[in-house]
Amino acid sequence: MSKHLAGEAMTAQEARIAAWLAGVFSLRIVGLFMILPVFALYAEHLDGATPALAGLAIGIYGFSQAIFQIPFGLLSDRLGRKRVIVVGLLVFAAGSVLAGVSHSIWGVIAGRALQGAGAISAAVMALAADLTREEHRTKVMAVIGVSIGVAFAVSMVAGPVLEGLIGVPGIFWLTAGLALGGIAVVRYCVPDPLDARLHRDTQPVPAQFRRVLVDPQLLRLDLGIFVLHLVLTATFVAVPHALVEQAGIPVNRHWEIYLPTMVLGMAAMVPFVIIGEKKRRLKQVFVGAVALLALAELGLVAFHAGAVGISLVMFLFFTAFNLLEATLPSLVAKMAPPDAKGTAMGFYASMQFLGAFCGGAAGGWIRGHYGLSAVFEFGVVATLVWLAAAWTMKNPRYLSSYLLNTGPLDESAAAELARRLTDIRGVAEAVVIASDGVAYLKVDRHALDEPALLAHSRLPA
């Protein structure tokens, strides 16, 4: 029986699956975030609008997504991945249409809440796991992760451009169209899985909820992603107003600020990611990025009255934001138990969405009562709280997740295999789940004796 080495490239079908599912993710992310840089100004023209309600409309999708994303993932185990994804995208499209036809702030709030209720993230991850081999799972998830980052950057630039061409209602209608395009991709481009089963590296497992919720290191990271998206959403409740009212730049030209600062910020963060991972300075890089985010918010307090000042500060903001978006999932993967990574990532994602909700609601309320500067001051305080928590976290172990297909085992054989795997050079932890037929490992890839490890696998030729 031949073995598939972990260093072997994905098959053409696996690469296509990764690309198509990354596209489904990206279409939804673009639809959610295109209104972020433009909605705060548009909301002023809606019936019944107040700054607080405008902020609520921006962030409310996060509340419904935080509620539904884990249940949708669990439901996909029973009803089928593709069926749940299609239903979720239909709900998302319906919310987009409702927001697009609404002339009142409450109608848009309802539409945005419905958008978030179409929470397909966990189901898409589970489908990707069903359709790819264990040894390539990390690569597939990396492709999806990169696509999310690119989609966010595109949406920040596309939103102001499209606002000038089709208006915010048009953006909502376009978002509905993108969701329907995602359904077509899922139905006609992504194959049906032959065996849909539980994947502990990508899916939450109810029996493990308490385990990850009492882990202080994971809780620090959950706090981190909560604050990061709280600050992001609150900041963009206020920045569009600063660009129009203080800097005199019309909303359809805001992309001229966001495009260069976003691109330069993404480029600037790359060396720090390399230093963090390759030089094993991840905690130092991470804490430095949180401090930079606090500095950027402080800069917005002082320099939000002019285009040059806002541009310089937004460069710092996007550098810190992109760096933190890249390092936080890596830290979760390193610190989560090998067989509970999916559960840890599920709660991490829920805290991200909850942060977006709280940031929109709090940012809008603060702007309405205390003005723009107070929103940025709120961002400074929130980020300093996070900095204190990040400062006390442990240095991560520089271990990677590794999955090994073991084939069917009984419980005693699984326990014996786990013992043998931990004796292999470079294997730090091994958990073999007999019912899954998978060994979930934490390994030091620089020291790993991979041939010895693969001698225990049962992979098809």
Coordinates of C-alpha atoms in Angstrom, one line a residue:
M1 CA 0.0 0.0 0.0
S2 CA 1.6 3.3 -1.1
K3 CA 1.6 6.3 1.2
H4 CA 0.7 9.9 0.4
L5 CA 3.4 12.1 1.9
A6 CA 2.3 15.3 3.6
G7 CA 4.7 17.2 1.4
E8 CA 2.9 16.0 -1.7
A9 CA 0.9 18.5 -3.6
M10 CA -2.9 18.5 -3.5
T11 CA -4.6 16.7 -6.3
A12 CA -6.2 18.9 -9.1
Q13 CA -9.6 18.1 -7.6
E14 CA -8.6 19.1 -4.1
A15 CA -7.1 22.4 -5.5
R16 CA -10.4 23.1 -7.3
I17 CA -12.5 22.3 -4.2
A18 CA -10.3 24.7 -2.2
A19 CA -10.7 27.4 -4.8
W20 CA -14.4 27.0 -5.2
L21 CA -15.1 27.0 -1.5
A22 CA -12.8 29.9 -0.9
G23 CA -14.9 31.7 -3.6
V24 CA -18.1 31.0 -1.7
F25 CA -16.5 32.4 1.5
S26 CA -15.2 35.4 -0.3
L27 CA -18.5 36.3 -2.0
R28 CA -20.2 36.3 1.4
I29 CA -17.4 38.3 3.1
V30 CA -17.5 40.9 0.3
G31 CA -21.2 41.2 0.6
L32 CA -21.0 41.8 4.4
F33 CA -18.2 44.3 4.4
M34 CA -18.8 46.4 1.3
I35 CA -21.1 48.6 3.3
L36 CA -18.7 49.0 6.3
P37 CA -17.0 52.1 4.8
V38 CA -20.1 53.8 3.5
F39 CA -23.2 52.9 5.6
A40 CA -22.6 55.4 8.4
L41 CA -23.2 58.3 6.0
Y42 CA -26.0 56.6 4.0
A43 CA -27.9 55.9 7.2
E44 CA -28.5 59.6 7.8
H45 CA -31.0 59.6 4.9
L46 CA -33.1 56.7 6.3
D47 CA -36.4 57.2 8.2
G48 CA -35.9 57.0 11.9
A49 CA -32.1 56.9 11.8
T50 CA -30.0 58.0 14.7
P51 CA -26.2 57.5 15.1
A52 CA -26.9 54.7 17.6
L53 CA -29.2 52.9 15.2
A54 CA -26.8 53.4 12.3
G55 CA -24.1 51.7 14.4
L56 CA -26.5 48.9 15.3
A57 CA -27.3 48.3 11.6
I58 CA -23.6 48.0 10.8
G59 CA -22.9 45.5 13.6
I60 CA -26.1 43.6 14.0
Y61 CA -25.1 40.9 11.5
G62 CA -22.4 39.8 14.0
F63 CA -25.0 39.1 16.7
S64 CA -27.1 36.8 14.6
Q65 CA -24.0 35.2 13.1
A66 CA -22.5 34.5 16.6
I67 CA -25.8 32.8 17.6
F68 CA -26.2 30.7 14.5
Q69 CA -22.8 29.7 13.2
I70 CA -22.1 26.8 15.6
P71 CA -25.6 25.4 15.4
F72 CA -25.5 25.6 11.5
G73 CA -22.3 23.6 11.6
L74 CA -23.8 21.0 13.9
L75 CA -27.0 20.9 11.7
S76 CA -24.9 20.2 8.6
D77 CA -23.9 16.8 10.2
R78 CA -27.6 15.8 10.2
L79 CA -29.1 17.5 7.1
G80 CA -26.1 17.5 4.8
R81 CA -23.4 20.1 4.2
K82 CA -24.6 21.5 0.8
R83 CA -28.2 21.7 1.9
V84 CA -27.3 23.8 4.9
I85 CA -25.0 26.0 2.9
V86 CA -27.6 26.6 0.3
V87 CA -30.3 27.5 2.9
G88 CA -27.8 29.8 4.6
L89 CA -27.0 31.6 1.4
L90 CA -30.7 32.0 0.6
V91 CA -31.3 33.5 4.1
F92 CA -28.3 35.8 3.5
A93 CA -29.7 36.8 0.1
A94 CA -33.1 37.5 1.6
G95 CA -31.6 39.7 4.2
S96 CA -29.7 41.6 1.5
V97 CA -32.9 42.2 -0.5
L98 CA -34.7 43.4 2.6
A99 CA -32.0 45.9 3.4
G100 CA -31.9 47.0 -0.2
V101 CA -35.6 47.8 -0.4
S102 CA -35.9 49.4 3.1
H103 CA -36.3 53.1 3.5
S104 CA -36.2 53.0 7.3
I105 CA -33.3 52.2 9.6
W106 CA -35.3 49.4 11.2
G107 CA -35.8 47.7 7.9
V108 CA -32.1 47.8 7.3
I109 CA -31.4 46.5 10.8
A110 CA -33.7 43.6 10.2
G111 CA -32.1 42.9 6.8
R112 CA -28.6 42.9 8.3
A113 CA -29.7 40.6 11.1
L114 CA -31.0 38.2 8.5
Q115 CA -27.8 38.4 6.6
G116 CA -25.9 37.3 9.7
A117 CA -28.4 34.5 10.3
G118 CA -27.3 32.8 7.1
A119 CA -24.2 31.6 9.0
I120 CA -22.5 29.1 6.7
S121 CA -18.9 29.3 7.9
A122 CA -18.8 26.1 9.9
A123 CA -20.7 24.2 7.3
V124 CA -18.3 25.3 4.5
M125 CA -15.3 24.3 6.6
A126 CA -16.9 20.9 7.3
L127 CA -17.6 20.4 3.6
A128 CA -14.0 21.3 2.8
A129 CA -12.9 18.6 5.3
D130 CA -15.2 16.0 3.8
L131 CA -13.8 16.5 0.3
T132 CA -10.0 16.7 1.1
R133 CA -7.5 14.3 2.6
E134 CA -6.4 14.8 6.1
E135 CA -2.7 15.5 5.2
H136 CA -3.8 18.4 3.0
R137 CA -6.5 19.9 5.3
T138 CA -4.2 22.6 6.6
K139 CA -3.4 23.8 3.0
V140 CA -7.1 23.9 2.1
M141 CA -7.9 26.0 5.2
A142 CA -5.0 28.3 4.4
V143 CA -6.4 28.9 0.9
I144 CA -9.8 29.8 2.4
G145 CA -8.1 32.0 5.1
V146 CA -6.1 33.9 2.5
S147 CA -9.3 34.4 0.4
I148 CA -11.1 35.9 3.4
G149 CA -8.3 38.5 3.9
V150 CA -8.3 39.4 0.2
A151 CA -12.1 39.7 0.2
F152 CA -12.0 42.1 3.2
A153 CA -9.4 44.3 1.4
V154 CA -11.4 44.3 -1.8
S155 CA -14.6 45.1 0.0
M156 CA -13.1 48.2 1.8
V157 CA -12.1 49.6 -1.6
A158 CA -15.1 48.4 -3.6
G159 CA -17.7 49.8 -1.2
P160 CA -16.9 53.5 -1.8
V161 CA -16.5 53.0 -5.5
L162 CA -19.8 51.2 -5.9
E163 CA -21.6 53.7 -3.6
G164 CA -20.8 56.3 -6.3
L165 CA -22.1 54.1 -9.1
I166 CA -25.1 52.2 -7.7
G167 CA -25.6 53.6 -4.2
V168 CA -25.9 51.6 -1.0
P169 CA -29.2 50.0 -2.0
G170 CA -27.5 48.8 -5.1
I171 CA -24.7 47.3 -3.0
F172 CA -27.3 45.4 -1.0
W173 CA -28.8 44.1 -4.3
L174 CA -25.4 43.2 -5.6
T175 CA -24.8 41.3 -2.4
A176 CA -27.9 39.3 -2.9
G177 CA -26.6 38.4 -6.4
L178 CA -23.3 37.3 -5.0
A179 CA -25.1 35.0 -2.6
L180 CA -27.0 33.4 -5.5
G181 CA -23.7 33.0 -7.3
G182 CA -22.4 31.2 -4.3
I183 CA -25.4 28.8 -4.4
A184 CA -24.6 28.1 -8.0
V185 CA -21.0 27.3 -7.1
V186 CA -22.0 25.0 -4.3
R187 CA -24.6 23.2 -6.4
Y188 CA -22.8 22.8 -9.7
C189 CA -19.0 23.1 -9.1
V190 CA -18.4 21.5 -5.7
P191 CA -18.8 17.7 -5.7
D192 CA -21.0 15.9 -3.2
P193 CA -19.0 14.3 -0.3
L194 CA -19.0 10.5 -0.3
D195 CA -18.7 10.4 3.5
A196 CA -19.8 13.3 5.6
R197 CA -18.5 12.8 9.1
L198 CA -17.2 14.7 12.1
H199 CA -13.8 16.5 11.7
R200 CA -12.5 17.6 15.0
D201 CA -9.9 19.9 13.4
T202 CA -12.6 22.0 11.7
Q203 CA -15.8 21.4 13.5
P204 CA -17.0 22.2 17.1
V205 CA -17.8 19.2 19.2
P206 CA -20.4 19.9 22.0
A207 CA -18.6 17.5 24.4
Q208 CA -15.5 19.7 24.2
F209 CA -17.2 23.1 24.8
R210 CA -16.3 23.3 28.5
R211 CA -12.8 22.2 27.8
V212 CA -12.0 25.2 25.6
L213 CA -14.1 27.6 27.6
V214 CA -12.0 27.2 30.8
D215 CA -8.6 27.4 29.0
P216 CA -7.1 30.8 30.0
Q217 CA -4.8 31.0 27.0
L218 CA -7.6 30.4 24.6
L219 CA -9.8 32.8 26.4
R220 CA -7.1 35.5 26.0
L221 CA -7.2 34.9 22.3
D222 CA -11.0 35.0 22.2
L223 CA -10.9 38.3 24.0
G224 CA -8.4 39.4 21.4
I225 CA -10.5 38.7 18.3
F226 CA -13.5 40.2 20.1
V227 CA -11.6 43.5 20.7
L228 CA -10.1 43.5 17.2
H229 CA -13.5 43.4 15.5
L230 CA -15.1 45.7 18.1
V231 CA -12.4 48.3 17.3
L232 CA -12.7 47.7 13.6
T233 CA -16.4 48.2 13.5
A234 CA -16.5 51.1 15.9
T235 CA -13.7 52.8 13.9
F236 CA -15.7 52.6 10.7
V237 CA -18.7 54.0 12.3
A238 CA -16.7 57.2 12.7
V239 CA -13.9 57.4 10.0
P240 CA -16.3 58.0 7.1
H241 CA -17.8 61.0 8.9
A242 CA -14.3 62.3 9.7
L243 CA -13.3 62.0 6.0
V244 CA -16.4 63.9 4.8
E245 CA -16.9 66.4 7.6
Q246 CA -13.3 67.1 8.7
A247 CA -11.2 66.3 5.6
G248 CA -13.8 67.3 3.0
I249 CA -13.5 64.1 0.9
P250 CA -16.8 62.8 -0.6
V251 CA -17.7 59.2 0.1
N252 CA -17.2 58.0 -3.4
R253 CA -13.5 59.0 -3.2
H254 CA -12.8 57.3 0.2
W255 CA -11.2 54.4 -1.7
E256 CA -8.3 56.8 -2.5
I257 CA -7.5 56.6 1.2
Y258 CA -8.3 53.0 1.8
L259 CA -6.6 51.4 -1.2
P260 CA -3.0 52.7 -0.7
T261 CA -3.2 52.3 3.1
M262 CA -4.6 48.8 2.9
V263 CA -2.1 47.6 0.3
L264 CA 0.9 49.2 2.1
G265 CA -0.4 47.8 5.5
M266 CA -0.7 44.3 4.0
A267 CA 2.9 44.6 2.7
A268 CA 4.3 46.0 5.9
M269 CA 2.9 43.2 8.0
V270 CA 4.5 40.4 6.0
P271 CA 8.1 40.7 7.5
F272 CA 6.6 40.6 11.0
V273 CA 4.7 37.4 10.2
I274 CA 7.9 35.8 9.0
I275 CA 9.8 37.0 12.1
G276 CA 7.1 35.7 14.4
E277 CA 6.9 32.3 12.8
K278 CA 10.4 31.6 11.5
K279 CA 12.3 33.3 14.3
R280 CA 9.9 32.1 16.9
R281 CA 9.0 35.6 18.2
L282 CA 5.3 35.3 17.8
K283 CA 4.3 36.6 21.2
Q284 CA 6.6 39.7 20.8
V285 CA 5.2 40.4 17.3
F286 CA 1.6 39.9 18.6
V287 CA 1.9 42.2 21.6
G288 CA 3.7 44.8 19.4
A289 CA 0.8 44.6 16.9
V290 CA -1.8 45.2 19.7
A291 CA 0.3 48.2 20.9
L292 CA 0.4 49.5 17.3
L293 CA -3.4 49.2 17.1
A294 CA -3.7 51.3 20.3
L295 CA -1.3 53.8 18.8
A296 CA -3.4 54.0 15.6
E297 CA -6.6 54.7 17.6
L298 CA -4.7 57.3 19.6
G299 CA -3.6 58.8 16.3
L300 CA -7.2 59.0 15.1
V301 CA -8.1 61.0 18.3
A302 CA -5.4 63.5 17.5
F303 CA -5.3 63.6 13.6
H304 CA -8.8 62.9 12.3
A305 CA -9.3 66.4 11.0
G306 CA -7.2 66.1 7.8
A307 CA -6.7 63.8 4.9
V308 CA -2.9 63.4 5.4
G309 CA -3.3 62.6 9.1
I310 CA -6.1 60.1 8.6
S311 CA -4.1 58.5 5.8
L312 CA -1.0 58.0 7.9
V313 CA -3.0 56.7 10.8
M314 CA -5.0 54.3 8.6
F315 CA -1.7 52.9 7.4
L316 CA -0.8 52.0 10.9
F317 CA -4.3 50.7 11.6
F318 CA -4.3 48.4 8.6
T319 CA -0.8 47.2 9.3
A320 CA -1.8 46.2 12.9
F321 CA -5.2 44.8 11.9
N322 CA -3.8 42.6 9.1
L323 CA -1.0 41.4 11.3
L324 CA -3.4 40.5 14.1
E325 CA -5.8 38.8 11.7
A326 CA -2.9 36.6 10.5
T327 CA -1.4 35.8 13.9
L328 CA -4.5 35.2 16.0
P329 CA -5.7 32.0 14.2
S330 CA -2.1 30.7 14.3
L331 CA -2.0 31.2 18.0
V332 CA -5.3 29.4 18.5
A333 CA -4.1 26.5 16.4
K334 CA -0.9 26.3 18.5
M335 CA -2.6 26.5 21.9
A336 CA -5.7 24.4 21.3
P337 CA -5.7 20.7 22.2
P338 CA -4.9 18.6 19.1
D339 CA -8.4 17.0 19.0
A340 CA -10.3 20.2 19.9
K341 CA -9.0 22.7 17.4
G342 CA -12.3 22.9 15.6
T343 CA -14.2 23.6 18.9
A344 CA -11.6 26.3 19.8
M345 CA -11.9 27.9 16.4
G346 CA -15.7 27.8 16.6
F347 CA -15.8 29.8 19.8
Y348 CA -13.1 32.1 18.5
A349 CA -15.2 32.9 15.4
S350 CA -18.3 33.5 17.6
M351 CA -16.4 36.0 19.6
Q352 CA -15.2 37.7 16.4
F353 CA -18.8 38.2 15.3
L354 CA -19.9 39.3 18.8
G355 CA -17.1 41.9 18.7
A356 CA -18.4 43.3 15.4
F357 CA -21.9 43.6 16.9
C358 CA -20.7 45.3 20.1
G359 CA -18.4 47.6 18.2
G360 CA -21.1 48.8 15.8
A361 CA -23.7 49.3 18.6
A362 CA -21.2 51.0 21.0
G363 CA -19.6 53.1 18.3
G364 CA -22.8 54.5 17.0
W365 CA -24.1 55.3 20.5
I366 CA -20.9 57.0 21.5
R367 CA -20.7 59.1 18.3
G368 CA -24.3 60.2 18.8
H369 CA -23.7 61.3 22.4
Y370 CA -20.1 62.4 22.5
G371 CA -18.8 62.9 19.0
L372 CA -16.1 61.3 16.7
S373 CA -13.1 61.7 19.1
A374 CA -14.9 59.8 21.8
V375 CA -15.3 56.8 19.4
F376 CA -11.6 56.7 18.8
E377 CA -10.9 57.1 22.6
F378 CA -13.2 54.1 23.2
G379 CA -11.0 52.2 20.7
V380 CA -7.9 53.2 22.7
V381 CA -9.3 52.0 26.0
A382 CA -10.5 48.7 24.5
T383 CA -7.2 48.0 22.9
L384 CA -5.2 48.8 26.1
V385 CA -7.4 46.3 28.0
W386 CA -6.4 43.8 25.3
L387 CA -2.8 44.8 25.5
A388 CA -2.8 44.0 29.3
A389 CA -4.3 40.5 28.6
A390 CA -1.9 39.8 25.7
W391 CA 1.1 40.8 27.8
T392 CA 0.5 38.0 30.3
M393 CA -0.1 35.2 27.8
K394 CA 2.3 32.3 27.7
N395 CA 4.8 32.0 24.8
P396 CA 3.2 29.5 22.4
R397 CA 4.8 26.2 21.6
Y398 CA 5.8 26.3 17.9
L399 CA 3.9 23.2 17.0
S400 CA 1.8 22.4 13.9
S401 CA -1.4 20.5 13.6
Y402 CA -1.0 17.2 11.8
L403 CA -3.7 14.7 10.9
L404 CA -3.0 11.0 10.2
N405 CA -5.6 8.6 8.8
T406 CA -5.4 5.5 10.9
G407 CA -8.3 3.6 9.6
P408 CA -10.9 1.8 11.8
L409 CA -9.6 1.0 15.3
D410 CA -11.0 -0.3 18.6
E411 CA -10.4 1.8 21.8
S412 CA -7.5 -0.3 23.0
A413 CA -5.7 -0.2 19.7
A414 CA -6.3 3.6 19.5
A415 CA -4.7 4.1 23.0
E416 CA -1.7 1.9 22.0
L417 CA -1.2 3.8 18.7
A418 CA -1.3 7.1 20.5
R419 CA 1.5 5.9 22.8
R420 CA 3.6 4.7 19.9
L421 CA 3.1 8.0 18.0
T422 CA 4.3 10.1 20.9
D423 CA 7.5 8.1 20.8
I424 CA 8.3 9.3 17.3
R425 CA 10.8 12.2 17.1
G426 CA 9.0 15.5 16.6
V427 CA 5.6 14.4 17.9
A428 CA 4.7 16.4 21.0
E429 CA 1.0 15.3 21.4
A430 CA -1.1 12.5 19.9
V431 CA -4.8 11.8 20.4
V432 CA -6.2 8.9 18.4
I433 CA -10.0 8.9 18.1
A434 CA -11.1 5.3 17.3
S435 CA -14.5 6.3 16.0
D436 CA -13.0 8.9 13.6
G437 CA -10.2 6.7 12.4
V438 CA -7.9 9.7 12.7
A439 CA -4.9 10.6 14.8
Y440 CA -4.8 14.3 15.8
L441 CA -1.2 15.4 16.4
K442 CA 0.9 18.4 17.5
V443 CA 4.3 18.2 15.8
D444 CA 7.5 20.1 15.5
R445 CA 7.9 20.1 11.8
H446 CA 11.6 20.9 12.0
A447 CA 12.3 17.8 14.0
L448 CA 9.6 15.5 12.7
D449 CA 10.5 12.0 11.6
E450 CA 7.8 11.9 8.9
P451 CA 8.6 8.5 7.4
A452 CA 8.2 6.9 10.8
L453 CA 5.0 8.7 11.3
L454 CA 3.5 7.8 8.0
A455 CA 4.3 4.1 8.6
H456 CA 1.3 4.2 11.0
S457 CA -1.1 5.7 8.4
R458 CA -3.7 3.8 6.4
L459 CA -4.1 5.9 3.2
P460 CA -5.5 4.6 -0.1
A461 CA -3.1 4.3 -3.0

